[in-house]
Short mmCIF file of C-alpha atoms and ligand atoms in Angstrom, two decimals:
data_model
loop_
_atom_site.label_atom_id
_atom_site.label_comp_id
_atom_site.label_asym_id
_atom_site.label_seq_id
_atom_site.Cartn_x
_atom_site.Cartn_y
_atom_site.Cartn_z
CA MET A 1 -13.05 17.05 -5.62
CA TYR A 2 -10.55 14.29 -4.94
CA SER A 3 -6.98 15.37 -4.14
CA LEU A 4 -3.91 13.23 -4.27
CA VAL A 5 -0.94 14.10 -2.10
CA PHE A 6 2.12 11.90 -2.35
CA LEU A 7 5.84 11.84 -1.68
CA LEU A 8 7.89 11.35 -4.81
CA VAL A 9 10.65 9.08 -3.58
CA CYS A 10 12.81 8.59 -6.62
CA PRO A 11 16.16 6.82 -6.12
CA PHE A 12 17.81 9.06 -8.68
CA ALA A 13 16.66 12.36 -7.17
CA ALA A 14 18.35 13.73 -4.08
CA SER A 15 15.73 14.59 -1.46
CA ALA A 16 17.32 15.61 1.81
CA ASN A 17 15.18 18.71 2.14
CA ALA A 18 12.43 19.33 4.61
CA LEU A 19 9.22 17.60 3.74
CA GLU A 20 6.52 19.66 2.13
CA PHE A 21 3.04 18.45 1.41
CA THR A 22 1.44 19.98 -1.63
CA SER A 23 -1.61 18.91 -3.56
CA VAL A 24 -0.34 17.49 -6.88
CA TYR A 25 -3.48 16.35 -8.69
CA GLU A 26 -7.14 17.12 -8.06
CA TRP A 27 -10.02 15.50 -9.88
CA ASN A 28 -13.62 16.64 -10.28
CA GLU A 29 -14.06 13.45 -12.27
CA PHE A 30 -11.76 10.51 -13.00
CA LYS A 31 -11.15 9.63 -16.65
CA PHE A 32 -10.40 5.94 -17.16
CA THR A 33 -8.89 4.89 -20.50
CA LEU A 34 -10.78 2.05 -22.24
CA PRO A 35 -9.27 -0.49 -24.75
CA ASP A 36 -10.37 1.50 -27.81
CA ASN A 37 -8.72 4.60 -26.26
CA SER A 38 -12.09 6.14 -25.46
CA VAL A 39 -12.63 7.38 -21.92
CA LYS A 40 -15.09 6.46 -19.17
CA SER A 41 -15.61 9.13 -16.51
CA LEU A 42 -16.53 8.39 -12.92
CA GLU A 43 -17.32 10.84 -10.16
CA PRO A 44 -14.98 10.78 -7.16
CA ARG A 45 -17.74 9.38 -4.93
CA GLN A 46 -17.88 6.27 -7.19
CA VAL A 47 -14.17 5.60 -6.76
CA GLU A 48 -12.11 4.46 -3.80
CA ALA A 49 -8.36 4.82 -4.32
CA TRP A 50 -6.89 3.34 -1.14
CA TYR A 51 -3.51 2.24 -2.45
CA LEU A 52 -0.67 4.22 -3.92
CA ALA A 53 2.93 3.69 -5.01
CA VAL A 54 5.29 6.00 -6.86
CA SER A 55 8.24 5.21 -9.13
CA CYS A 56 10.36 7.75 -11.01
CA LYS A 57 8.01 7.76 -13.98
CA LYS A 58 4.63 6.54 -12.77
CA VAL A 59 2.11 6.92 -9.96
CA PHE A 60 0.24 3.64 -9.38
CA LEU A 61 -3.23 3.55 -7.84
CA GLY A 62 -5.12 0.52 -6.53
CA ILE A 63 -8.69 1.53 -7.27
CA HIS A 64 -12.07 0.11 -6.36
CA HIS A 65 -15.14 1.14 -8.33
CA GLY A 66 -18.49 -0.40 -9.20
CA SER A 67 -18.15 0.08 -12.96
CA LYS A 68 -18.55 -2.96 -15.24
CA THR A 69 -17.10 -1.01 -18.20
CA ILE A 70 -13.77 -0.42 -16.47
CA ASN A 71 -12.19 -3.81 -16.16
CA TYR A 72 -9.11 -2.89 -14.09
CA THR A 73 -8.26 -2.10 -10.48
CA LEU A 74 -4.60 -1.14 -10.97
CA ALA A 75 -4.19 2.17 -12.77
CA TRP A 76 -1.26 4.47 -13.47
CA LEU A 77 -0.64 8.07 -14.45
CA PRO A 78 2.65 9.81 -15.29
CA THR A 79 4.57 11.59 -12.48
CA ASN A 80 5.28 14.50 -14.84
CA ALA A 81 1.70 15.00 -16.07
CA THR A 82 1.13 18.56 -17.19
CA SER A 83 -2.57 18.40 -16.37
CA THR A 84 -3.66 18.52 -12.71
CA THR A 85 -6.42 16.03 -13.63
CA PRO A 86 -4.49 13.36 -15.56
CA GLN A 87 -6.24 10.47 -17.27
CA LEU A 88 -5.81 6.98 -15.77
CA TYR A 89 -4.43 4.00 -17.70
CA PRO A 90 -4.56 0.27 -16.83
CA TYR A 91 -1.26 -1.22 -15.58
CA PRO A 92 0.51 -2.90 -17.25
CA SER A 93 -2.10 -3.24 -19.99
CA TRP A 94 -5.80 -3.85 -20.51
CA GLU A 95 -5.31 -7.58 -21.25
CA VAL A 96 -3.28 -8.29 -18.14
CA GLN A 97 -6.25 -7.41 -15.96
CA GLU A 98 -8.94 -9.53 -17.64
CA ARG A 99 -11.23 -11.22 -15.13
CA ALA A 100 -11.18 -14.89 -16.16
CA ASN A 101 -7.43 -15.52 -15.88
CA CYS A 102 -6.16 -16.24 -12.36
CA ARG A 103 -2.55 -15.47 -13.42
CA ILE A 104 -3.44 -11.79 -13.65
CA ILE A 105 -4.59 -9.02 -11.28
CA GLN A 106 -8.16 -9.31 -10.03
CA SER A 107 -8.31 -6.85 -7.13
CA ALA A 108 -5.22 -4.70 -6.47
CA ARG A 109 -4.56 -3.86 -2.80
CA GLY A 110 -1.20 -2.88 -1.23
CA LEU A 111 1.39 -1.56 -3.71
CA THR A 112 5.06 -0.73 -3.32
CA VAL A 113 8.08 0.00 -5.51
CA ASP A 114 11.40 -1.56 -4.45
CA SER A 115 15.01 -0.32 -4.76
CA VAL A 116 15.62 -2.16 -8.05
CA ASP A 117 12.60 -0.63 -9.83
CA ARG A 118 10.08 -3.39 -9.40
CA LEU A 119 6.41 -2.94 -8.47
CA TRP A 120 4.99 -5.34 -5.87
CA VAL A 121 1.20 -5.77 -6.09
CA LEU A 122 -0.94 -7.52 -3.51
CA ASP A 123 -3.97 -9.05 -5.26
CA ASN A 124 -6.98 -10.14 -3.17
CA GLY A 125 -8.19 -12.33 -6.07
CA ASN A 126 -11.89 -12.96 -6.65
CA ILE A 127 -14.47 -15.69 -6.15
CA LYS A 128 -12.58 -17.95 -8.60
CA CYS A 129 -8.96 -16.87 -8.11
CA PRO A 130 -6.94 -17.17 -4.88
CA ALA A 131 -5.03 -14.19 -3.47
CA LYS A 132 -1.47 -13.66 -4.68
CA LEU A 133 1.53 -11.36 -4.77
CA LEU A 134 2.88 -10.20 -8.16
CA ILE A 135 6.19 -8.49 -8.89
CA PHE A 136 6.50 -6.43 -12.09
CA ASN A 137 9.77 -5.34 -13.67
CA LEU A 138 9.17 -1.62 -14.29
CA LYS A 139 11.86 -1.46 -16.99
CA ASN A 140 9.76 -3.49 -19.42
CA ASP A 141 6.49 -3.92 -17.46
CA SER A 142 6.72 -7.71 -17.48
CA VAL A 143 5.61 -9.97 -14.60
CA GLU A 144 8.77 -11.20 -12.93
CA PHE A 145 7.34 -13.29 -10.10
CA ILE A 146 3.99 -14.61 -8.85
CA HIS A 147 3.37 -16.13 -5.45
CA GLU A 148 -0.07 -17.61 -4.95
CA PHE A 149 -0.77 -17.83 -1.21
CA PRO A 150 -1.40 -21.41 0.01
CA HIS A 151 -4.85 -22.03 1.56
CA ASP A 152 -3.43 -22.32 5.10
CA VAL A 153 -1.84 -18.84 4.76
CA VAL A 154 -4.66 -16.96 2.99
CA SER A 155 -8.01 -18.75 2.77
CA HIS A 156 -8.98 -19.81 -0.75
CA ASN A 157 -12.58 -19.08 0.33
CA TYR A 158 -13.14 -15.58 -1.09
CA GLY A 159 -15.59 -14.47 1.61
CA ALA A 160 -13.06 -15.32 4.34
CA ARG A 161 -10.20 -13.03 3.31
CA SER A 162 -9.42 -9.37 2.79
CA LEU A 163 -5.79 -8.48 2.27
CA HIS A 164 -4.99 -4.86 3.09
CA ASP A 165 -1.44 -3.58 2.75
CA LEU A 166 2.22 -4.54 2.48
CA VAL A 167 5.67 -3.16 3.33
CA LEU A 168 9.02 -4.39 2.01
CA ASP A 169 12.07 -5.36 4.04
CA GLU A 170 15.01 -5.47 1.61
CA THR A 171 18.01 -7.06 3.37
CA LYS A 172 21.41 -8.46 2.38
CA ASN A 173 19.80 -11.86 2.88
CA GLY A 174 16.99 -11.16 0.42
CA SER A 175 13.62 -9.39 0.38
CA PHE A 176 10.70 -9.97 2.71
CA ALA A 177 7.19 -8.52 2.54
CA TYR A 178 5.04 -8.01 5.64
CA ILE A 179 1.36 -8.11 4.70
CA SER A 180 -1.73 -7.17 6.72
CA VAL A 181 -5.08 -8.93 6.49
CA ARG A 182 -8.18 -7.00 7.64
CA GLU A 183 -9.87 -8.10 10.85
CA THR A 184 -7.43 -10.85 11.81
CA GLN A 185 -5.05 -11.26 14.72
CA HIS A 186 -2.20 -12.28 12.48
CA PHE A 187 -0.27 -10.87 9.56
CA LEU A 188 1.78 -12.54 6.81
CA VAL A 189 5.46 -12.74 5.98
CA PHE A 190 6.61 -13.50 2.43
CA ASP A 191 10.25 -14.52 1.87
CA LEU A 192 11.10 -13.93 -1.81
CA THR A 193 14.39 -15.91 -1.77
CA ARG A 194 12.63 -19.05 -0.58
CA ASN A 195 9.28 -18.24 -2.29
CA ARG A 196 7.55 -19.00 0.99
CA SER A 197 4.78 -17.28 2.96
CA TRP A 198 3.52 -17.88 6.48
CA ARG A 199 1.25 -16.45 9.17
CA VAL A 200 2.54 -14.64 12.25
CA GLN A 201 0.13 -14.62 15.23
CA THR A 202 0.04 -11.34 17.17
CA LYS A 203 -1.46 -12.22 20.59
CA ASN A 204 -4.96 -10.73 20.09
CA ILE A 205 -3.68 -7.59 18.42
CA TYR A 206 -5.23 -6.65 15.08
CA VAL A 207 -2.75 -5.49 12.44
CA HIS A 208 -4.11 -3.15 9.75
CA ALA A 209 -1.65 -0.36 8.88
CA LEU A 210 2.08 -1.17 8.65
CA ALA A 211 5.31 0.83 8.32
CA LEU A 212 8.98 0.00 8.14
CA SER A 213 11.84 2.46 7.95
CA PRO A 214 14.08 2.42 4.87
CA LEU A 215 17.01 2.97 7.29
CA LYS A 216 19.64 0.25 6.73
CA ASN A 217 19.79 -0.65 10.44
CA ARG A 218 16.01 -0.83 10.90
CA THR A 219 14.93 -3.15 13.67
CA ARG A 220 11.21 -2.52 14.11
CA LEU A 221 8.02 -2.94 12.12
CA PHE A 222 5.31 -0.49 13.27
CA VAL A 223 1.67 -1.58 13.18
CA SER A 224 -1.74 -0.30 14.22
CA HIS A 225 -5.36 -1.35 13.93
CA TYR A 226 -8.10 0.58 12.15
CA PHE A 227 -10.33 0.87 15.23
CA SER A 228 -7.65 1.52 17.83
CA ARG A 229 -5.39 4.50 18.38
CA GLU A 230 -2.58 2.42 19.84
CA LEU A 231 0.68 2.05 17.91
CA PHE A 232 2.82 -1.11 18.33
CA SER A 233 6.25 -2.27 17.25
CA ILE A 234 7.50 -5.74 16.33
CA SER A 235 11.14 -6.88 16.01
CA VAL A 236 11.98 -7.59 12.35
CA SER A 237 14.90 -9.93 13.08
CA ASN A 238 12.40 -12.45 14.53
CA LEU A 239 10.26 -12.19 11.40
CA ARG A 240 13.20 -12.72 9.05
CA ALA A 241 14.19 -15.76 11.10
CA GLY A 242 10.78 -17.34 10.47
CA GLU A 243 9.09 -16.65 13.84
CA GLU A 244 5.35 -17.49 13.81
CA ASN A 245 4.31 -15.88 17.12
CA VAL A 246 5.22 -12.36 18.21
CA THR A 247 4.25 -10.05 21.06
CA PRO A 248 3.78 -6.51 19.69
CA ILE A 249 5.05 -3.82 22.08
CA SER A 250 2.95 -0.71 22.63
CA VAL A 251 4.86 2.48 21.74
CA GLY A 252 2.14 5.11 22.12
CA GLN A 253 -1.40 6.37 21.59
CA LYS A 254 -2.24 8.40 18.48
CA SER A 255 -5.07 10.92 18.69
CA PHE A 256 -7.09 9.11 15.97
CA TYR A 257 -7.05 5.76 14.17
CA SER A 258 -4.98 5.38 10.96
CA ASN A 259 -5.60 3.59 7.71
CA ARG A 260 -2.01 3.99 6.54
CA LEU A 261 1.40 4.50 8.12
CA THR A 262 4.64 5.26 6.31
CA MET A 263 8.23 5.96 7.30
CA ASP A 264 11.13 7.88 5.75
CA ASP A 265 14.86 7.25 5.76
CA ARG A 266 15.35 9.52 8.79
CA GLY A 267 13.15 7.32 10.97
CA LEU A 268 10.18 9.69 10.89
CA LEU A 269 6.85 7.85 11.02
CA TYR A 270 3.94 9.56 9.22
CA PHE A 271 0.35 8.56 9.87
CA GLY A 272 -3.00 9.64 8.53
CA LEU A 273 -5.40 10.50 11.34
CA GLY A 274 -8.82 9.08 10.41
CA ASN A 275 -11.68 11.54 10.65
CA ASN A 276 -9.31 14.37 11.48
CA ARG A 277 -8.24 14.28 7.80
CA SER A 278 -4.71 15.16 8.72
CA VAL A 279 -1.22 13.69 8.69
CA SER A 280 0.98 13.71 11.76
CA VAL A 281 4.58 12.72 12.30
CA TRP A 282 6.60 11.10 15.09
CA ASN A 283 10.42 10.86 15.22
CA SER A 284 10.84 7.20 16.19
CA SER A 285 14.22 7.92 17.87
CA GLU A 286 12.30 9.82 20.57
CA SER A 287 9.49 8.84 22.94
CA PHE A 288 6.07 8.95 21.29
CA HIS A 289 4.50 12.33 20.58
CA GLU A 290 2.69 13.46 17.45
CA LYS A 291 3.08 16.64 15.48
CA GLN A 292 0.59 17.59 12.78
CA VAL A 293 2.22 18.27 9.39
CA TYR A 294 -0.76 18.41 7.03
CA GLN A 295 -4.47 19.16 7.31
CA VAL A 296 -6.89 18.57 4.44
CA HIS A 297 -9.21 21.51 3.91
CA PHE A 298 -12.44 20.57 2.25
CA HIS A 299 -16.12 21.41 2.00
CA ALA A 300 -18.67 18.97 3.32
CA SER A 301 -19.46 17.73 -0.20
CA GLN A 302 -15.86 17.08 -1.16
CA GLU A 303 -13.80 13.94 -0.98
CA SER A 304 -10.13 13.88 -0.28
CA ARG A 305 -7.55 11.34 0.63
CA VAL A 306 -4.04 11.60 1.98
CA GLU A 307 -1.58 8.77 1.47
C1 LIG B 401 12.28 -7.80 -18.96
O1 LIG B 401 13.58 -7.53 -18.48
C2 LIG B 401 14.16 -8.60 -17.73
C3 LIG B 401 15.54 -8.16 -17.24
O2 LIG B 401 15.63 -6.81 -17.01
C4 LIG B 401 14.27 -9.85 -18.60
O3 LIG B 401 14.79 -10.92 -17.80
C5 LIG B 401 12.90 -10.23 -19.12
O4 LIG B 401 13.02 -11.32 -20.01
C6 LIG B 401 12.27 -9.04 -19.86
N1 LIG B 401 10.90 -9.43 -20.21
C7 LIG B 401 10.37 -9.15 -21.39
C8 LIG B 401 8.95 -9.63 -21.60
O5 LIG B 401 10.95 -8.50 -22.24
C1 LIG B 402 6.24 -19.95 -5.64
O1 LIG B 402 5.40 -20.68 -4.75
C2 LIG B 402 4.05 -20.77 -5.17
C3 LIG B 402 3.20 -21.33 -4.05
O2 LIG B 402 3.89 -22.20 -3.22
C4 LIG B 402 3.99 -21.57 -6.46
O3 LIG B 402 2.63 -21.60 -6.91
C5 LIG B 402 4.85 -20.88 -7.51
O4 LIG B 402 4.90 -21.65 -8.69
C6 LIG B 402 6.26 -20.63 -7.00
N1 LIG B 402 6.96 -19.77 -7.95
C7 LIG B 402 8.22 -19.95 -8.31
C8 LIG B 402 8.77 -18.98 -9.30
O5 LIG B 402 8.88 -20.85 -7.85
C1 LIG B 403 21.43 -14.21 6.84
O1 LIG B 403 20.87 -15.50 7.03
C2 LIG B 403 21.74 -16.39 7.71
C3 LIG B 403 21.09 -17.77 7.70
O2 LIG B 403 19.71 -17.72 7.91
C4 LIG B 403 21.97 -15.88 9.14
O3 LIG B 403 22.81 -16.73 9.85
C5 LIG B 403 22.57 -14.46 9.05
O4 LIG B 403 22.68 -13.90 10.34
C6 LIG B 403 21.71 -13.56 8.19
N1 LIG B 403 22.40 -12.30 7.99
C7 LIG B 403 21.80 -11.14 8.19
C8 LIG B 403 22.64 -9.90 7.91
O5 LIG B 403 20.64 -11.04 8.58
C1 LIG B 404 -7.30 17.70 14.09
O1 LIG B 404 -6.22 17.74 15.00
C2 LIG B 404 -5.72 19.07 15.22
C3 LIG B 404 -4.47 18.95 16.08
O2 LIG B 404 -4.67 18.11 17.16
C4 LIG B 404 -6.80 19.92 15.82
O3 LIG B 404 -6.32 21.24 16.00
C5 LIG B 404 -8.00 19.94 14.90
O4 LIG B 404 -9.07 20.63 15.52
C6 LIG B 404 -8.46 18.51 14.58
N1 LIG B 404 -9.48 18.59 13.57
C7 LIG B 404 -10.61 17.87 13.64
C8 LIG B 404 -11.53 18.01 12.47
O5 LIG B 404 -10.86 17.16 14.59
C1 LIG B 405 15.09 12.53 15.63
O1 LIG B 405 15.42 12.55 16.99
C2 LIG B 405 16.82 12.38 17.25
C3 LIG B 405 16.99 12.29 18.76
O2 LIG B 405 16.39 13.38 19.41
C4 LIG B 405 17.58 13.53 16.64
O3 LIG B 405 18.98 13.36 16.84
C5 LIG B 405 17.30 13.58 15.14
O4 LIG B 405 17.92 14.70 14.54
C6 LIG B 405 15.80 13.65 14.89
N1 LIG B 405 15.56 13.50 13.46
C7 LIG B 405 14.86 14.37 12.72
C8 LIG B 405 14.78 14.11 11.26
O5 LIG B 405 14.30 15.33 13.22
#
């Protein structure tokens, strides 16, 4: 069984209520739609769905699987599905994920939906295609922008790169994306207005999971590494100004490592706690302490993931 728990953050729906985690969909097998509208089923253990983004109408999943029949890594399902095991469809279409064309998605990683209904997709590329960032207009599902990372920002040598996740910083001066790269002591900044990306060195600190508050007056990017429990913060004004070297400041020790962090518009930071299979929260206006808000209950043979 594979459960999906997500926060539906829809700009048109008021959501000031207390946060409740409920299991929305649960799959005993995933059904992937093929071009002729037939279906290919995979067991949950054959599928890794690490990346998730939600718009008003669609849930997007960045999926990794070993199947040669299923030619896509970015899938979607409707937010209002009546079934608890909805079928998965390629986003935006089957054709736009074909393998030979470097203009299209090869390996979807971090995903996020912005305030003007666009989907940002981090693509790790493949042996032939360099890594890039794509922005889709969700009103008509067209590609609005592509930024291919230059070789000195993300290596064009496939074996030497593994992009992980991204967060968006939407400011009056334009939008920035902060992007983590597995097992490196730097992360990336992308400035959409100037169509420019660069590396930011982090003084021997590995950046894996990232979170930024949607609060208007946000000042800090939170980061942590996969194999360390320590949580750090980085000033965002320096990043927007083009800084290439930062000193992350330690803000606390979590009880486990985290693959993902996320923050809400009240400044609450949520983090998955690795093997504990739980989600905890910290109010970033206070000194660091964690409070568990969700625990996955599962049998030894089951798979579950919390995003
Ligand atoms: C999609 O919509 C945008 C504006 O909302 C427009 O600029 C663009 O041309 C449209 N693309 C297609 C393929 O219809
Ligand atoms: C943005 O920059 C990239 C890499 O420098 C370039 O390949 C691409 O054509 C640019 N896109 C636009 C819309 O200017
Ligand atoms: C916007 O950018 C300009 C020039 O880089 C800078 O002087 C200004 O402080 C920025 N404004 C904000 C609100 O960040
Ligand atoms: C997870 O953390 C909670 C709270 O600290 C603890 O009660 C629980 O035993 C932990 N579970 C596992 C599997 O370690
Ligand atoms: C976070 O902490 C601050 C300071 O203690 C408090 O004023 C605020 O209400 C807290 N926010 C939430 C959502 O609990």
